[in-house]
Amino acid sequence: LKHKRQQSSIDQVIPPLAARPSQAEFAAMSLRQLAAGLFLLSAAWAVQPDAKAALQTGADAASSGGSTARHREAQRLTRQRIKHKWNGDVNVDTKVGVQMNIGNSSSGDSESGGDGGTCQMMGEHLKSPEEITDFPCFPEGTKSLLAKHLSRGVWETMKDEVDMYGFSFKQAIFSGAKFTNSGIGVYAGGHMGYYHFMPLMGKIIQTYHGHGPTDKHITNMNPADLRCPFFDADESRMVNSVRIRVARNLANLPLGTVASREQRQKVQELVTRALGKFGGDLKGTFYPLPGMTDNDRQKLIDDHFLFKGGDKYLEAAGLERDWPESRGIFHNDDKTFLVWVNEEDHLRIISM
């Protein structure tokens, strides 16, 4: 679906070839615009006391009247627990999840795992995370990273774990357990969930991104450092448009998988207030999904900007609860800069 959405952008009206910038210039312009948008979002939030407080306090503290100190202590304890698990203080064996050539079990009853223990066949018969009661096994041919890295040792260690936002390990794996054709198959409830469920998350991240638990993420948003050589003439003729997209989430607020109505609304309030401060070529309009007029909806569809609900993988992960509340789309007047609010991540920032 993502591939189709990206391809559909090519169908947009584009200027004559002679009027277009080179691909190098276009990519540099898009990155500059993206960097400017990210900087302005950061600046806009920084000057708002209520926004700053929301980012500092966190969802648990906000809902219960707790303190920032309590939130930080929870983070510290989670990191400490995961450090012990990652360093081997807890025995996590490396035997990978069993794949069995018996098809999906309609009942979900436990079967022999082939390693001396029982396992439960995963598949679309599952209705909720609580129905996963035994070590998951997957149909033959399952290629998800969940199936690859969910060992019996990881399962026994993590099966009853719950992160600081109340998001359980079974919730984290449910989408990939139900839909075994998933590519990855796991979701987190918040930033600290990646630490809390590190015995599984760490292996998946290392396989998918090539980053280990001690690696540092380096960010450079300075477009002057961008190396973007020109395409050959024949390659250049095939490129109609360029789209650069990043996903970002607000610090100390839970992700959409576990966010409450109030927390999701808070994300929209913070983001739209920041977007309202944009000027120049970033100045634009926010279109909330609830109550959207037919005319606005059709324009967004025609421009290939509109995102829709009904994704079964996101539904299984809890990401489409209360749809379409507190969700919407911002684009600038030139329709070259977009922000999706509360789609899958808090923010999808797009420059075209």
Coordinates of C-alpha atoms in Angstrom, one line a residue:
L1 CA 0.0 0.0 0.0
K2 CA 2.8 2.4 0.8
H3 CA 4.4 1.6 -2.5
K4 CA 1.2 2.4 -4.3
R5 CA 0.8 5.6 -2.4
Q6 CA 4.3 6.7 -3.4
Q7 CA 3.8 5.7 -7.0
S8 CA 0.5 7.6 -7.2
S9 CA 2.4 10.8 -6.5
I10 CA 4.0 10.5 -10.0
D11 CA 0.5 11.0 -11.5
Q12 CA 0.4 14.6 -10.2
V13 CA 0.6 17.5 -12.6
I14 CA 4.3 18.4 -13.1
P15 CA 6.0 21.3 -14.9
P16 CA 7.5 20.8 -18.3
L17 CA 10.9 19.1 -18.2
A18 CA 12.8 22.2 -19.1
A19 CA 11.2 24.1 -16.2
R20 CA 12.1 21.5 -13.6
P21 CA 15.2 21.7 -11.4
S22 CA 17.7 18.9 -11.7
Q23 CA 17.2 15.9 -9.5
A24 CA 20.1 17.1 -7.3
E25 CA 18.6 20.5 -6.9
F26 CA 15.1 19.1 -6.3
A27 CA 16.3 16.7 -3.6
A28 CA 18.4 19.5 -2.0
M29 CA 15.3 21.8 -2.0
S30 CA 13.1 19.1 -0.5
L31 CA 15.6 18.4 2.3
R32 CA 16.0 22.2 3.0
Q33 CA 12.2 22.5 3.2
L34 CA 12.0 19.4 5.5
A35 CA 14.8 20.7 7.7
A36 CA 13.1 24.1 7.9
G37 CA 9.8 22.4 8.9
L38 CA 11.4 20.3 11.6
F39 CA 13.2 23.3 13.0
L40 CA 10.1 25.4 13.1
L41 CA 8.1 22.7 14.7
S42 CA 10.8 22.4 17.4
A43 CA 10.9 26.2 17.9
A44 CA 7.1 26.6 18.0
W45 CA 6.8 23.9 20.7
A46 CA 9.7 25.4 22.7
V47 CA 8.0 28.7 23.2
Q48 CA 4.7 27.3 24.4
P49 CA 4.6 26.6 28.2
D50 CA 1.8 24.1 28.0
A51 CA 3.4 22.2 25.1
K52 CA 6.8 22.1 26.9
A53 CA 5.1 20.9 30.1
A54 CA 3.3 18.1 28.1
L55 CA 6.5 16.9 26.6
Q56 CA 8.3 17.0 29.9
T57 CA 5.7 15.3 32.0
G58 CA 4.5 12.3 30.1
A59 CA 1.1 10.6 29.8
D60 CA 1.1 8.7 33.1
A61 CA 2.0 11.8 35.1
A62 CA -0.5 13.9 33.2
S63 CA -3.4 11.5 33.7
S64 CA -2.7 10.8 37.4
G65 CA -1.2 14.1 38.6
G66 CA 2.2 12.4 39.0
S67 CA 5.5 14.2 38.8
T68 CA 8.3 14.4 36.2
A69 CA 10.5 12.7 38.8
R70 CA 8.2 9.7 38.9
H71 CA 8.3 9.4 35.1
R72 CA 12.1 9.6 35.0
E73 CA 12.4 7.0 37.8
A74 CA 10.2 4.6 35.8
Q75 CA 12.4 5.2 32.8
R76 CA 15.5 4.5 34.9
L77 CA 14.1 1.3 36.3
T78 CA 13.1 0.1 32.8
R79 CA 16.6 0.8 31.5
Q80 CA 18.2 -1.0 34.4
R81 CA 16.0 -4.1 34.0
I82 CA 16.7 -4.3 30.3
K83 CA 20.4 -3.8 30.8
H84 CA 20.5 -6.9 33.0
K85 CA 18.5 -8.9 30.5
W86 CA 20.6 -7.8 27.6
N87 CA 23.8 -8.5 29.4
G88 CA 22.8 -12.1 30.1
D89 CA 21.7 -11.9 33.8
V90 CA 18.5 -13.5 32.6
N91 CA 19.0 -16.7 30.5
V92 CA 17.4 -16.0 27.1
D93 CA 18.1 -19.0 24.8
T94 CA 18.6 -18.4 21.1
K95 CA 16.4 -21.1 19.7
V96 CA 14.2 -19.4 17.1
G97 CA 10.4 -19.7 16.9
V98 CA 9.3 -23.0 15.4
Q99 CA 7.7 -23.0 12.0
M100 CA 5.4 -26.0 11.5
N101 CA 4.1 -27.4 8.2
I102 CA 0.6 -28.1 9.6
G103 CA -1.3 -25.0 8.4
N104 CA -3.2 -22.6 10.6
S105 CA -5.1 -24.2 13.5
S106 CA -8.6 -22.9 13.6
S107 CA -8.8 -23.5 17.3
G108 CA -5.4 -22.3 18.3
D109 CA -4.8 -25.4 20.5
S110 CA -1.2 -26.1 21.5
E111 CA 0.8 -28.4 19.3
S112 CA 4.2 -30.1 19.8
G113 CA 6.9 -27.5 19.2
G114 CA 9.4 -30.2 18.0
D115 CA 11.9 -29.1 20.8
G116 CA 10.4 -30.9 23.8
G117 CA 7.8 -28.1 24.5
T118 CA 4.4 -27.1 23.3
C119 CA 3.6 -24.2 21.1
Q120 CA 0.4 -22.5 19.8
M121 CA -0.2 -21.9 16.1
M122 CA -0.6 -18.2 15.2
G123 CA -3.0 -17.0 12.6
E124 CA -6.2 -15.0 11.9
H125 CA -8.2 -17.1 14.3
L126 CA -6.8 -15.0 17.1
K127 CA -9.2 -12.4 18.3
S128 CA -7.2 -10.7 21.0
P129 CA -3.6 -10.7 22.5
E130 CA -4.9 -12.5 25.6
E131 CA -5.6 -15.5 23.4
I132 CA -1.9 -16.1 23.0
T133 CA -1.3 -18.5 25.9
D134 CA 1.6 -20.6 24.8
F135 CA 4.9 -20.2 22.9
P136 CA 3.9 -18.9 19.4
C137 CA 4.7 -21.0 16.4
F138 CA 4.1 -19.9 12.8
P139 CA 3.0 -21.6 9.5
E140 CA 5.7 -22.9 7.3
G141 CA 7.0 -20.1 5.0
T142 CA 6.4 -17.3 7.5
K143 CA 9.1 -14.7 6.9
S144 CA 8.4 -12.0 9.5
L145 CA 11.1 -10.8 11.8
L146 CA 8.8 -11.6 14.7
A147 CA 8.8 -15.3 13.7
K148 CA 12.6 -15.2 13.1
H149 CA 13.6 -13.7 16.4
L150 CA 10.9 -14.8 18.9
S151 CA 12.8 -17.7 20.6
R152 CA 11.3 -19.8 23.4
G153 CA 13.7 -18.1 25.8
V154 CA 12.5 -14.6 24.8
W155 CA 8.9 -15.8 25.1
E156 CA 9.4 -17.2 28.6
T157 CA 11.2 -14.1 29.7
M158 CA 8.9 -11.5 28.2
K159 CA 5.4 -13.1 27.9
D160 CA 4.0 -11.4 31.1
E161 CA 5.9 -8.1 30.8
V162 CA 4.1 -4.8 30.5
D163 CA 5.8 -1.5 29.7
M164 CA 5.4 1.8 31.6
Y165 CA 2.3 2.8 29.6
G166 CA 0.5 -0.5 30.3
F167 CA 1.3 -2.0 26.8
S168 CA 2.0 -5.7 27.1
F169 CA 4.4 -7.9 25.3
K170 CA 1.5 -9.8 23.9
Q171 CA 0.0 -6.6 22.5
A172 CA 3.4 -5.8 21.0
I173 CA 3.4 -9.0 19.0
F174 CA -0.3 -9.5 18.3
S175 CA -0.5 -7.9 14.8
G176 CA 2.3 -10.1 13.6
A177 CA 0.9 -13.1 15.4
K178 CA -2.5 -12.7 13.9
F179 CA -1.3 -11.8 10.4
T180 CA 1.6 -14.1 9.8
N181 CA 2.3 -12.5 6.4
S182 CA 3.6 -9.3 8.1
G183 CA 7.1 -8.1 7.2
I184 CA 8.1 -7.2 10.8
G185 CA 5.1 -8.0 13.0
V186 CA 5.8 -6.0 16.2
Y187 CA 4.7 -2.6 17.5
A188 CA 5.7 -0.6 20.5
G189 CA 3.6 1.4 23.0
G190 CA 6.1 4.1 23.5
H191 CA 9.8 5.0 23.4
M192 CA 10.7 3.1 26.5
G193 CA 8.9 0.0 25.2
Y194 CA 11.9 -0.6 22.9
Y195 CA 14.1 -0.9 26.0
H196 CA 11.5 -2.8 28.0
F197 CA 11.1 -5.5 25.3
M198 CA 14.8 -5.3 24.2
P199 CA 15.4 -9.1 24.1
L200 CA 13.0 -9.2 21.1
M201 CA 13.1 -5.5 19.9
G202 CA 16.9 -5.3 19.9
K203 CA 17.3 -8.3 17.6
I204 CA 14.6 -7.0 15.2
I205 CA 16.2 -3.6 15.1
Q206 CA 19.6 -5.0 14.5
T207 CA 18.3 -7.2 11.6
Y208 CA 16.2 -4.5 10.0
H209 CA 18.4 -1.4 10.5
G210 CA 21.8 -2.9 11.2
H211 CA 22.1 -1.0 14.5
G212 CA 23.2 -2.8 17.7
P213 CA 22.2 -1.9 21.3
T214 CA 25.3 0.2 21.8
D215 CA 25.2 2.1 18.5
K216 CA 24.6 5.8 18.4
H217 CA 22.1 7.5 16.0
I218 CA 23.7 10.4 14.2
T219 CA 21.5 13.1 12.7
N220 CA 22.6 15.8 10.3
M221 CA 19.8 18.1 8.9
N222 CA 22.2 20.6 7.3
P223 CA 21.4 20.6 3.6
A224 CA 24.8 22.1 2.9
D225 CA 26.3 18.7 3.7
L226 CA 24.1 16.9 1.3
R227 CA 25.9 14.9 -1.4
C228 CA 23.6 14.6 -4.3
P229 CA 25.3 14.0 -7.6
F230 CA 23.5 14.6 -10.9
F231 CA 21.8 11.6 -12.6
D232 CA 22.8 10.5 -16.1
A233 CA 20.6 12.1 -18.8
D234 CA 18.7 8.9 -19.4
E235 CA 18.0 8.4 -15.7
S236 CA 17.0 12.0 -15.3
R237 CA 14.3 11.7 -17.9
M238 CA 12.6 9.0 -15.9
V239 CA 12.2 10.9 -12.7
N240 CA 9.0 13.0 -12.5
S241 CA 8.9 13.8 -8.8
V242 CA 10.8 13.3 -5.5
R243 CA 9.1 12.7 -2.1
I244 CA 11.0 12.7 1.2
R245 CA 9.2 11.5 4.3
V246 CA 10.2 11.1 7.9
A247 CA 8.2 9.7 10.9
R248 CA 8.5 11.5 14.2
N249 CA 6.8 11.0 17.6
L250 CA 6.5 13.4 20.6
A251 CA 8.8 12.7 23.6
N252 CA 7.2 11.3 26.8
L253 CA 3.8 10.6 25.2
P254 CA 2.7 7.1 24.3
L255 CA 2.4 6.0 20.7
G256 CA -0.9 5.5 19.0
T257 CA -1.0 1.8 20.0
V258 CA -1.9 2.7 23.6
A259 CA -2.7 6.4 23.6
S260 CA -5.9 7.5 25.2
R261 CA -8.4 9.8 23.4
E262 CA -7.1 12.7 25.5
Q263 CA -3.5 11.9 24.7
R264 CA -4.2 11.7 21.0
Q265 CA -6.1 15.0 21.2
K266 CA -3.1 16.5 23.0
V267 CA -0.8 15.5 20.2
Q268 CA -3.1 17.1 17.6
E269 CA -3.3 20.3 19.7
L270 CA 0.4 20.7 20.1
V271 CA 1.1 20.0 16.4
T272 CA -1.6 22.2 14.9
R273 CA -0.6 25.1 17.2
A274 CA 3.0 24.8 15.9
L275 CA 1.9 24.4 12.3
G276 CA -0.2 27.6 12.7
K277 CA 3.0 29.6 13.3
F278 CA 4.5 28.7 9.9
G279 CA 5.1 31.5 7.5
G280 CA 6.6 31.9 4.0
D281 CA 6.6 28.9 1.8
L282 CA 5.5 26.6 4.7
K283 CA 2.3 28.6 5.5
G284 CA -0.7 26.4 5.0
T285 CA -3.9 24.8 6.3
F286 CA -4.8 21.9 8.6
Y287 CA -7.7 19.7 7.6
P288 CA -9.1 17.5 10.4
L289 CA -10.5 14.2 9.2
P290 CA -13.7 14.4 11.4
G291 CA -16.2 16.8 9.8
M292 CA -14.2 17.2 6.6
T293 CA -16.3 18.6 3.8
D294 CA -16.8 16.6 0.7
N295 CA -15.1 19.3 -1.3
D296 CA -12.0 19.2 0.9
R297 CA -11.9 15.4 0.9
Q298 CA -12.1 15.3 -2.9
K299 CA -9.3 17.8 -3.3
L300 CA -7.1 15.8 -0.9
I301 CA -7.9 12.6 -2.8
D302 CA -7.1 14.3 -6.1
D303 CA -3.8 15.5 -4.8
H304 CA -3.0 12.0 -3.3
F305 CA -2.7 13.5 0.2
L306 CA -5.5 11.8 2.0
F307 CA -4.8 8.8 4.3
K308 CA -7.6 6.4 5.2
G309 CA -8.5 3.9 7.9
G310 CA -9.2 0.2 7.6
D311 CA -5.6 -1.2 7.6
K312 CA -5.9 -4.6 9.3
Y313 CA -2.4 -4.6 10.6
L314 CA -2.8 -1.2 12.2
E315 CA -6.2 -2.2 13.6
A316 CA -4.7 -5.3 15.2
A317 CA -2.0 -3.1 16.8
G318 CA -4.6 -0.8 18.3
L319 CA -3.6 2.1 16.0
E320 CA -7.0 2.8 14.6
R321 CA -9.0 3.1 17.8
D322 CA -11.4 6.0 17.9
W323 CA -11.0 6.6 14.2
P324 CA -11.0 9.3 12.8
E325 CA -10.8 11.4 16.0
S326 CA -7.8 13.7 16.4
R327 CA -6.4 12.9 13.0
G328 CA -5.8 15.2 10.1
I329 CA -3.6 16.5 7.3
F330 CA -1.7 19.8 6.9
H331 CA -0.3 21.0 3.7
N332 CA 1.3 24.3 2.6
D333 CA -0.3 26.6 0.0
D334 CA 2.1 25.3 -2.7
K335 CA 1.2 21.7 -1.8
T336 CA 4.9 20.7 -1.5
F337 CA 5.0 20.2 2.3
L338 CA 2.7 17.9 4.2
V339 CA 2.2 16.8 7.8
W340 CA 0.0 13.8 8.7
V341 CA -1.1 13.9 12.3
N342 CA -1.9 10.7 14.3
E343 CA -2.0 8.4 11.3
E344 CA 0.5 5.6 12.3
D345 CA 3.0 7.8 14.0
H346 CA 2.3 11.1 15.8
L347 CA 3.8 12.8 12.7
R348 CA 4.5 12.0 9.2
I349 CA 6.4 14.9 7.7
I350 CA 6.6 14.9 3.9
S351 CA 8.4 17.2 1.5
M352 CA 7.8 16.9 -2.3

